[in-house]
mmCIF file of C-alpha atoms and ligand atoms in Angstrom:
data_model
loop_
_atom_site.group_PDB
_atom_site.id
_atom_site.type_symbol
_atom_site.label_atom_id
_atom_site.label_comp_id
_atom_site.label_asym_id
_atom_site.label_seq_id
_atom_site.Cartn_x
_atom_site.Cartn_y
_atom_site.Cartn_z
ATOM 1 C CA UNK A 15 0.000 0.000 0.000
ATOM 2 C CA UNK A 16 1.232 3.171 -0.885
ATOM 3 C CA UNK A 17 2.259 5.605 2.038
ATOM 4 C CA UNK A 18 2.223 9.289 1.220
ATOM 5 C CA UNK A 19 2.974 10.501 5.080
ATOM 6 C CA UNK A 20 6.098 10.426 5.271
ATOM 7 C CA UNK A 21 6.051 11.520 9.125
ATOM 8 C CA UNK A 22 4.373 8.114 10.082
ATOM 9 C CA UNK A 23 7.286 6.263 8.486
ATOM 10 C CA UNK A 24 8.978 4.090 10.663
ATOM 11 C CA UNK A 25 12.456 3.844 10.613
ATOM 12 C CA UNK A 26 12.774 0.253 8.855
ATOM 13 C CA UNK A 27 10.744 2.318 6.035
ATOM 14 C CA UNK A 28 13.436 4.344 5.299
ATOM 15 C CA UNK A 29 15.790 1.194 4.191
ATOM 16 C CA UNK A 30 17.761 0.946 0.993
ATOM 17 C CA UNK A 31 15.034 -0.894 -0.814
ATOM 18 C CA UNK A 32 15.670 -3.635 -3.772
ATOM 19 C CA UNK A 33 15.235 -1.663 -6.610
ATOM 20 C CA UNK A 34 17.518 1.257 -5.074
ATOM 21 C CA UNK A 35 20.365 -1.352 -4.143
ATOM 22 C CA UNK A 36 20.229 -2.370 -7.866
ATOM 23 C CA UNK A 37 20.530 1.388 -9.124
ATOM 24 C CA UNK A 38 23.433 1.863 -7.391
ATOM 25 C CA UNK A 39 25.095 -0.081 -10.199
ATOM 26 C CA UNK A 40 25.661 2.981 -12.339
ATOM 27 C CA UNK A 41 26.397 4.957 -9.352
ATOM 28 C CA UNK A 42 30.022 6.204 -8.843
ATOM 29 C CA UNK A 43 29.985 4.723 -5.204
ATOM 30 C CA UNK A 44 31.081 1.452 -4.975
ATOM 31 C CA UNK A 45 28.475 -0.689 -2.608
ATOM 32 C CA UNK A 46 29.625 -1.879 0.744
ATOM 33 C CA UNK A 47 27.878 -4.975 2.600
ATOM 34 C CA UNK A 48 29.092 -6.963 5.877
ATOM 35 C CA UNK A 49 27.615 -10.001 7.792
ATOM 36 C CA UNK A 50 25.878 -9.686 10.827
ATOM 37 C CA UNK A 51 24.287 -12.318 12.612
ATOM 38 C CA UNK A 52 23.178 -10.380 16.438
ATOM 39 C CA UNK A 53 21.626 -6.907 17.472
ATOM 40 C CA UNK A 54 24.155 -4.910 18.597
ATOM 41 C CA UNK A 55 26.843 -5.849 15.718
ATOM 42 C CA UNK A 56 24.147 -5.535 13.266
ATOM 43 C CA UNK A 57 23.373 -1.753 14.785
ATOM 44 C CA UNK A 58 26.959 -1.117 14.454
ATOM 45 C CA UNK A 59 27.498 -2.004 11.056
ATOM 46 C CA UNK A 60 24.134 -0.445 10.072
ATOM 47 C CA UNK A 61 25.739 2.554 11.654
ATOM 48 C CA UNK A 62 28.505 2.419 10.104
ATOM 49 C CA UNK A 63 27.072 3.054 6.954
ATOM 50 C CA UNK A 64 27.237 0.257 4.477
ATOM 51 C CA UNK A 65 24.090 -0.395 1.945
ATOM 52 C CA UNK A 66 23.744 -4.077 2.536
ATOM 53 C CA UNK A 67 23.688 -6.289 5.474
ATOM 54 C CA UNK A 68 23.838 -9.975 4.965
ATOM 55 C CA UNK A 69 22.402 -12.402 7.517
ATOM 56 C CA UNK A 70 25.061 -14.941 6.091
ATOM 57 C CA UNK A 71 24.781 -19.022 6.383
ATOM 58 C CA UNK A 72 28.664 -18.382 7.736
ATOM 59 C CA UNK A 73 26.633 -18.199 11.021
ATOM 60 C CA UNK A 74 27.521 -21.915 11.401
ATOM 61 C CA UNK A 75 30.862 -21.100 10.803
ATOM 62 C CA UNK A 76 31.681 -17.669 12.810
ATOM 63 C CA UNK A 77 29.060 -18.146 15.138
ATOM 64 C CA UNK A 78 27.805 -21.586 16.004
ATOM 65 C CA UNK A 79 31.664 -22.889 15.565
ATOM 66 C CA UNK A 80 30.988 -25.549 12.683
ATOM 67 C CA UNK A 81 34.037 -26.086 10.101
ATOM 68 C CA UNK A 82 31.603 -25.175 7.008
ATOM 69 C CA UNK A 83 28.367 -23.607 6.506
ATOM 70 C CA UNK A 84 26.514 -27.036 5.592
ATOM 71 C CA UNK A 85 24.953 -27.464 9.343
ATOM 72 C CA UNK A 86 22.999 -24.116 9.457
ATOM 73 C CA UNK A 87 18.900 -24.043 9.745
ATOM 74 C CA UNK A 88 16.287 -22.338 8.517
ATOM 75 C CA UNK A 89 15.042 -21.901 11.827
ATOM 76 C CA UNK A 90 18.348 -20.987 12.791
ATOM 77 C CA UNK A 91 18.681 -18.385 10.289
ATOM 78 C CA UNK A 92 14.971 -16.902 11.036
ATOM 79 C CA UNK A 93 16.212 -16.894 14.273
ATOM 80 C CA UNK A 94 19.042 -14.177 13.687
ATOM 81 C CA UNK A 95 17.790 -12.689 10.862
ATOM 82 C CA UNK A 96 14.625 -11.755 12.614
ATOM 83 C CA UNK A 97 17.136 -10.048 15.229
ATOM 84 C CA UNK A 98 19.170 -7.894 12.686
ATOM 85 C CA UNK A 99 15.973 -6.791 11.041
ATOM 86 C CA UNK A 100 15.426 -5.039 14.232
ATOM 87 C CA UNK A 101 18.430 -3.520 14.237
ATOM 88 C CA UNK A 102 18.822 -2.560 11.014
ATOM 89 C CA UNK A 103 17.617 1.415 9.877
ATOM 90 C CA UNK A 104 19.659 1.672 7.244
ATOM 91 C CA UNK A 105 20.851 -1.171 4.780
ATOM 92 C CA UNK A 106 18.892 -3.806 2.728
ATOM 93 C CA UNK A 107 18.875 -6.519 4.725
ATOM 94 C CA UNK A 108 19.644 -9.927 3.014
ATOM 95 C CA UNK A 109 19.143 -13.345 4.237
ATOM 96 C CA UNK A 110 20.976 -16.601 3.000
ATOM 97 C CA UNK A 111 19.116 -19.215 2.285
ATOM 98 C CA UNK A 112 20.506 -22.493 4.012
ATOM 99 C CA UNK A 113 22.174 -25.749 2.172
ATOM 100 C CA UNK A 114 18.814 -27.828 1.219
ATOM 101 C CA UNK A 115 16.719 -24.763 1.954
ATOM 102 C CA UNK A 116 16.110 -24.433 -2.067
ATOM 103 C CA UNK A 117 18.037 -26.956 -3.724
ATOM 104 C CA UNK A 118 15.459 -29.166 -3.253
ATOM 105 C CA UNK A 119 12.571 -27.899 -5.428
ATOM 106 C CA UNK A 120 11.045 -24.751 -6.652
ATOM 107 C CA UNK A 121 7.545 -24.822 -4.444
ATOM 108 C CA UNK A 122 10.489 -25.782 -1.273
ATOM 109 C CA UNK A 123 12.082 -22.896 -2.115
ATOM 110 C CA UNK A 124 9.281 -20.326 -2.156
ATOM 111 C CA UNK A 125 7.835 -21.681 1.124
ATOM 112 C CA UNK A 126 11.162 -21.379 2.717
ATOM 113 C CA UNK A 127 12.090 -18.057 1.081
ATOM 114 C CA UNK A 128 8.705 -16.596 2.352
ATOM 115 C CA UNK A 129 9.058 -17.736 5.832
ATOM 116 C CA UNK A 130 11.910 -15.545 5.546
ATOM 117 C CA UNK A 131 10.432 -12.663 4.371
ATOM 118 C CA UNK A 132 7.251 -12.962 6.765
ATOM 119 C CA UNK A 133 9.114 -13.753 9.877
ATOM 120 C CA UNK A 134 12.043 -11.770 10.030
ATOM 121 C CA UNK A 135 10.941 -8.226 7.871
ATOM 122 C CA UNK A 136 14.639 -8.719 6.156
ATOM 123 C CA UNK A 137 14.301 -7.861 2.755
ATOM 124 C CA UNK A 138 15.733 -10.465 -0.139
ATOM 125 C CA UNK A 139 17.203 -13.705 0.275
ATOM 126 C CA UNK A 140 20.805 -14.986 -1.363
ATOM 127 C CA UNK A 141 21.319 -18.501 -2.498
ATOM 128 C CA UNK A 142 24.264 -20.427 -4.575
ATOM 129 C CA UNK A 143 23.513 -20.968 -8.080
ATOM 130 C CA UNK A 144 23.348 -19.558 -11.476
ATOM 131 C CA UNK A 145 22.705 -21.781 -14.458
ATOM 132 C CA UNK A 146 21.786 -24.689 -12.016
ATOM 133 C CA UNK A 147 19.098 -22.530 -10.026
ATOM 134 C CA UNK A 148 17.988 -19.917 -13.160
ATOM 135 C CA UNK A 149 14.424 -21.561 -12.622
ATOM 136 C CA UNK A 150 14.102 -21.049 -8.686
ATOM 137 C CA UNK A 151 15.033 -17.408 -9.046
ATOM 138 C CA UNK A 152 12.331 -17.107 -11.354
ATOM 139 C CA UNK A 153 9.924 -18.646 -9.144
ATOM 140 C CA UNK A 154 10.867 -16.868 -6.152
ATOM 141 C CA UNK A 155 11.019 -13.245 -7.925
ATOM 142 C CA UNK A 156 7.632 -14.584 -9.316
ATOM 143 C CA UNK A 157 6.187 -14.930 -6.167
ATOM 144 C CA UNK A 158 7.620 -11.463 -5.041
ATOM 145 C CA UNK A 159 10.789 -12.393 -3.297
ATOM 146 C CA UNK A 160 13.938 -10.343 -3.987
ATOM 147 C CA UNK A 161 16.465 -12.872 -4.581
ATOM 148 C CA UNK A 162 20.418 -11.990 -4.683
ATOM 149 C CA UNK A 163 22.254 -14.847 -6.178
ATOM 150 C CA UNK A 164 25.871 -16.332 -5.804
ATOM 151 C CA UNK A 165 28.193 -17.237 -8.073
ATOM 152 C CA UNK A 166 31.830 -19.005 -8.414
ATOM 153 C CA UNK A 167 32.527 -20.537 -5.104
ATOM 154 C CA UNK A 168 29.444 -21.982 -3.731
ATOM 155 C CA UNK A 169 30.518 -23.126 -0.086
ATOM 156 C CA UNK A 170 27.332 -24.994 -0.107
ATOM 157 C CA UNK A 171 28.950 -27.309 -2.460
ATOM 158 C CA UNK A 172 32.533 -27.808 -0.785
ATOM 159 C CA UNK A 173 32.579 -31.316 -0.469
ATOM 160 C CA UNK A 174 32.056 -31.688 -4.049
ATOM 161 C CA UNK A 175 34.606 -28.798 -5.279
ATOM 162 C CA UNK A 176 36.832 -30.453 -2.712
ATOM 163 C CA UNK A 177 37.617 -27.655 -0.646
ATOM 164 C CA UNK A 178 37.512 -23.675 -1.106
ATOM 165 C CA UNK A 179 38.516 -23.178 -4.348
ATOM 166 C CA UNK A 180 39.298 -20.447 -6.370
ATOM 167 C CA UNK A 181 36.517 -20.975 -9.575
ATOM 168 C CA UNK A 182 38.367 -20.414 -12.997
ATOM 169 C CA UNK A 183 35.905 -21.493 -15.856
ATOM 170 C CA UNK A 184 34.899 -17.914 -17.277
ATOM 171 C CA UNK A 185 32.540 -19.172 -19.433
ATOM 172 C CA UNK A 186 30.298 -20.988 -16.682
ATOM 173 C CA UNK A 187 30.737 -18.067 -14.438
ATOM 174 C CA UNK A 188 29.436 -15.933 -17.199
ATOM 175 C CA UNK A 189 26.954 -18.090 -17.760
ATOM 176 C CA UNK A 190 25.852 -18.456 -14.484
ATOM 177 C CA UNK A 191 25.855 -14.563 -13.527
ATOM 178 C CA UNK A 192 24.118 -13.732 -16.706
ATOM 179 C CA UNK A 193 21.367 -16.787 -15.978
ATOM 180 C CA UNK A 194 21.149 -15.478 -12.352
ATOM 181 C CA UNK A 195 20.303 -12.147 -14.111
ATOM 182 C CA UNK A 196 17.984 -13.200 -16.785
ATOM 183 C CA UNK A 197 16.546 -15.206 -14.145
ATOM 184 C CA UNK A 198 15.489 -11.707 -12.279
ATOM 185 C CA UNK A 199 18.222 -11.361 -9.725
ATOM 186 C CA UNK A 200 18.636 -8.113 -8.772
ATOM 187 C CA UNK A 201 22.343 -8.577 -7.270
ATOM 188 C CA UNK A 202 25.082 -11.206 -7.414
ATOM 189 C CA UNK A 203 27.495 -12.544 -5.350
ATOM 190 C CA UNK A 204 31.152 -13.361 -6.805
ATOM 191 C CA UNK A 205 33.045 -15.540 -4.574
ATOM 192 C CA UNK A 206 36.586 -16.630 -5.401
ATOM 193 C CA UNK A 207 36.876 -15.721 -9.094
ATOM 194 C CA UNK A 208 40.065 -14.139 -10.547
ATOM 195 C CA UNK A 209 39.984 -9.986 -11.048
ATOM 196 C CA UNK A 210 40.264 -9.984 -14.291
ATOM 197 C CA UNK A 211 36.968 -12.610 -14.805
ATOM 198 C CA UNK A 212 34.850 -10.662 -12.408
ATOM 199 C CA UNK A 213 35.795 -7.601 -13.784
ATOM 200 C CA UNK A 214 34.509 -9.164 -17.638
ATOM 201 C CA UNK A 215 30.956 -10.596 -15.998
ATOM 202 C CA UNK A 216 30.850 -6.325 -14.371
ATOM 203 C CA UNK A 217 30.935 -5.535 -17.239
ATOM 204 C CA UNK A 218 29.052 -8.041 -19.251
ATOM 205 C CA UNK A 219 25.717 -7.982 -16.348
ATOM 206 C CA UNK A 220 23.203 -5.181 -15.604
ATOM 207 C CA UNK A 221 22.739 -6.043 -12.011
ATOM 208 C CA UNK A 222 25.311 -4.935 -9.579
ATOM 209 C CA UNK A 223 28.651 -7.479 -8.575
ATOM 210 C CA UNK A 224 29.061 -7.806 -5.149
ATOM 211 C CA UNK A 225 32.729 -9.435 -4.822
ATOM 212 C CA UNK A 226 34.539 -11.302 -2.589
ATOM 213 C CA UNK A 227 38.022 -12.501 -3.106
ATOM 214 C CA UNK A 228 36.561 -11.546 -6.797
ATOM 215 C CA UNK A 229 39.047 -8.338 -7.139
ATOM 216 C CA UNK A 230 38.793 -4.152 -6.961
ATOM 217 C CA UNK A 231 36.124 -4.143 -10.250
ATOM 218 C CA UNK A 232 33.215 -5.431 -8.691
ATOM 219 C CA UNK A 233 30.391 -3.113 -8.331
ATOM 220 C CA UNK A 234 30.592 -3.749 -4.767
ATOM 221 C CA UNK A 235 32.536 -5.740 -1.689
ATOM 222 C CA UNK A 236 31.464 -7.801 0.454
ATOM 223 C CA UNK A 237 33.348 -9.517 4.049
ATOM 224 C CA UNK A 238 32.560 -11.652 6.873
ATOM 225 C CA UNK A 239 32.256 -9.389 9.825
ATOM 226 C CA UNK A 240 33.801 -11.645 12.415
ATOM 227 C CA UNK A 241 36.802 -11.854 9.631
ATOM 228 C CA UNK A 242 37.376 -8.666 9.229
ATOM 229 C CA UNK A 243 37.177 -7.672 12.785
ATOM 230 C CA UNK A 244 39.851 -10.131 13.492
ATOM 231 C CA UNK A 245 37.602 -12.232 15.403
ATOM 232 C CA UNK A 246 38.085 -15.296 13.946
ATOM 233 C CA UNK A 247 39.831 -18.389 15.199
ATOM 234 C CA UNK A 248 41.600 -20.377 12.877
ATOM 235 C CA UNK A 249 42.061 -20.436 9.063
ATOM 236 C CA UNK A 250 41.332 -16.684 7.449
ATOM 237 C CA UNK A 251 41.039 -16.569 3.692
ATOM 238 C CA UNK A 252 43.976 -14.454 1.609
ATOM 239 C CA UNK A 253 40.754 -12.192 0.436
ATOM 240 C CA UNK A 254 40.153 -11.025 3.556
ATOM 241 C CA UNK A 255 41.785 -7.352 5.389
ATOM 242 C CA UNK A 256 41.605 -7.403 9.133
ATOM 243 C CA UNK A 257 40.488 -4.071 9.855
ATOM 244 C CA UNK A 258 40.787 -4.610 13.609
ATOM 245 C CA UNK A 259 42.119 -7.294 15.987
ATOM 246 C CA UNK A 260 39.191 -7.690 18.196
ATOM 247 C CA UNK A 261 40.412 -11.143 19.564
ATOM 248 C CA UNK A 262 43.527 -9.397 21.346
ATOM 249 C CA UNK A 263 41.353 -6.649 22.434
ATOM 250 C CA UNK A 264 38.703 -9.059 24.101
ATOM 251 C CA UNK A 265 41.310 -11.750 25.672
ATOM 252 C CA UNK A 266 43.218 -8.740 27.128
ATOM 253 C CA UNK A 267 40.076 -6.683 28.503
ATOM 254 C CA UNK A 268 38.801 -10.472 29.927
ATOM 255 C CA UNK A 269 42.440 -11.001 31.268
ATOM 256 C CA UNK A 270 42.585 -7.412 32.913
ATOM 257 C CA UNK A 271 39.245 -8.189 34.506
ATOM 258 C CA UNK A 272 40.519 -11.637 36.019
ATOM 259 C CA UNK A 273 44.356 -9.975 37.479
ATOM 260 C CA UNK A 274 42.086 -7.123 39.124
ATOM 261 C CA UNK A 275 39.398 -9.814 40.908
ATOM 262 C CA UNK A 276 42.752 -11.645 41.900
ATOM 263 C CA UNK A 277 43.684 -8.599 43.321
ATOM 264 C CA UNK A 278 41.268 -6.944 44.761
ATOM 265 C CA UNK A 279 41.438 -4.108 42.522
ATOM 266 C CA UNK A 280 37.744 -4.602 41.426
ATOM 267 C CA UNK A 281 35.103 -3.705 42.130
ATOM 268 C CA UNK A 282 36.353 -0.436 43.753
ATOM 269 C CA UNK A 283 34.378 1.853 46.092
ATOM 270 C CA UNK A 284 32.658 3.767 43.234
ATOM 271 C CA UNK A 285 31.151 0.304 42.056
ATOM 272 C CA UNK A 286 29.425 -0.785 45.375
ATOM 273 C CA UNK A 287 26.539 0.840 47.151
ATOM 274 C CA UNK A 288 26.032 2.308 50.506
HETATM 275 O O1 LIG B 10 27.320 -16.586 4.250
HETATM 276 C C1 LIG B 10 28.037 -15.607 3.992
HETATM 277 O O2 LIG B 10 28.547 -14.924 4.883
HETATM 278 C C2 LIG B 10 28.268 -15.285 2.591
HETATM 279 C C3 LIG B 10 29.372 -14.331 2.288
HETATM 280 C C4 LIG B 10 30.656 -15.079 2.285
HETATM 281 C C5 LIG B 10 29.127 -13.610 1.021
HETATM 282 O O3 LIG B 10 27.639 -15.810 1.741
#
């Protein structure tokens, strides 16, 4: 319904909407989007000023502690995704949908994309797939769900690339980004495709390129908030910049707190009560 008073907008109403996220294709400003998966990080990075937030299935990884991003739920998913579309003002807010969530048929696909949409007021969904899924896109964007695809490396299907690969067929990744797009995508994902490919399917797509480890000629970037914050444990990907080194920052604020129990240092006076 069409809302003409602009003073009984809510906040949430004043979101970068689909069709605005697209247009910002031909803008000079490259688009910026980060993962959040909790309230207060995804108020932060809505803060912060990016256009898209991404409710990513990396939850399993960053968050729940998995080694891939195979075990995450739908329910999980709703769960945090309705909790950063509360927080988020700002951004589009897009929501992955999990391994098996789509893949396995197009009626699947719109139920589960919908309980998205109606559950969590988040605003597309994302799923792995070009060629492979061109007919789910179209079902979902038929039934009035934004979808965002992703192309090149589909961490979905790790066990049978083998591992996290970086994707070198051009022709299949132009194939798939231009399917995705004839398909009625209105954004796509490039994950782990040489700079000088990515930069050809920019080029060769009218929907905007949202890289990662895909080189500087995407449209936009993308990065794993708990990655880039230097929160994660373990193995880091080469595409990633560590804009911060929150794990230091946390172990030695947790470590201050424990030598000033020990002794006696905390709580002080100005902490108790009369
Ligand atoms: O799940 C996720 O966080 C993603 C990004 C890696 C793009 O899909």
């Amino acid at each position: 319904m069409a809302n003409d008073n602009s003073s009984s907008e809510s906040p949430r109403q004043k979101r970068i909407t689909v069709p605005q996220f697209s247009a910002l294709k031909k803008s000079a400003q490259k688009i910026t989007m980060i993962t959040a998966y909790d309230y207060p990080m995804a108020s932060l990075v809505d803060e912060a000023g990016v256009e898209g937030v991404l409710v990513g299935d990396t939850l399993a990884m960053v968050v729940q502690g998995h080694e891939n991003t195979l075990p995450a739920t739908l329910d999980e998913i709703i769960y945090h995704a309705e909790i950063v579309g509360r927080a988020v003002n700002h951004a589009l807010v897009v929501v992955d949908m999990p391994f098996l969530s789509y893949q396995v048929g197009k009626q699947k696909a719109i139920e589960n994309a919908g309980r998205i949409l109606k559950e969590t007021r988040c605003q597309a969904v994302k799923l792995e797939g070009g060629v492979d899924q061109a007919e789910t896109i179209q079902a979902l964007v038929t039934a009035g769900i934004p979808v965002m695809a992703h192309c090149g490396l589909g961490p979905q299907s790790v066990h049978q690339l083998g591992g996290y690969r970086v994707q070198r067929d051009e022709n299949a990744l132009l194939q798939d980004a231009r399917a995705a797009a004839e398909a009625g995508a209105f954004s796509v994902v490039l994950e782990c495709v040489p700079s000088t490919m990515a930069q050809r399917i920019t080029e060769h797509v009218d929907i905007p390129t949202i890289g990662i480890g895909a080189g500087p000629d995407c449209d936009g970037q993308v990065l794993v908030l708990h990655d880039m914050l230097g929160l994660t444990c373990g193995y880091v990907p080469r595409f990633v910049k560590a804009y911060a080194d929150l794990r230091t920052e946390i172990t030695g604020a947790v470590s201050k707190f424990r030598d000033e129990v020990r002794d006696g240092q905390f709580p002080g006076p100005e902490h108790g009560y009369e």
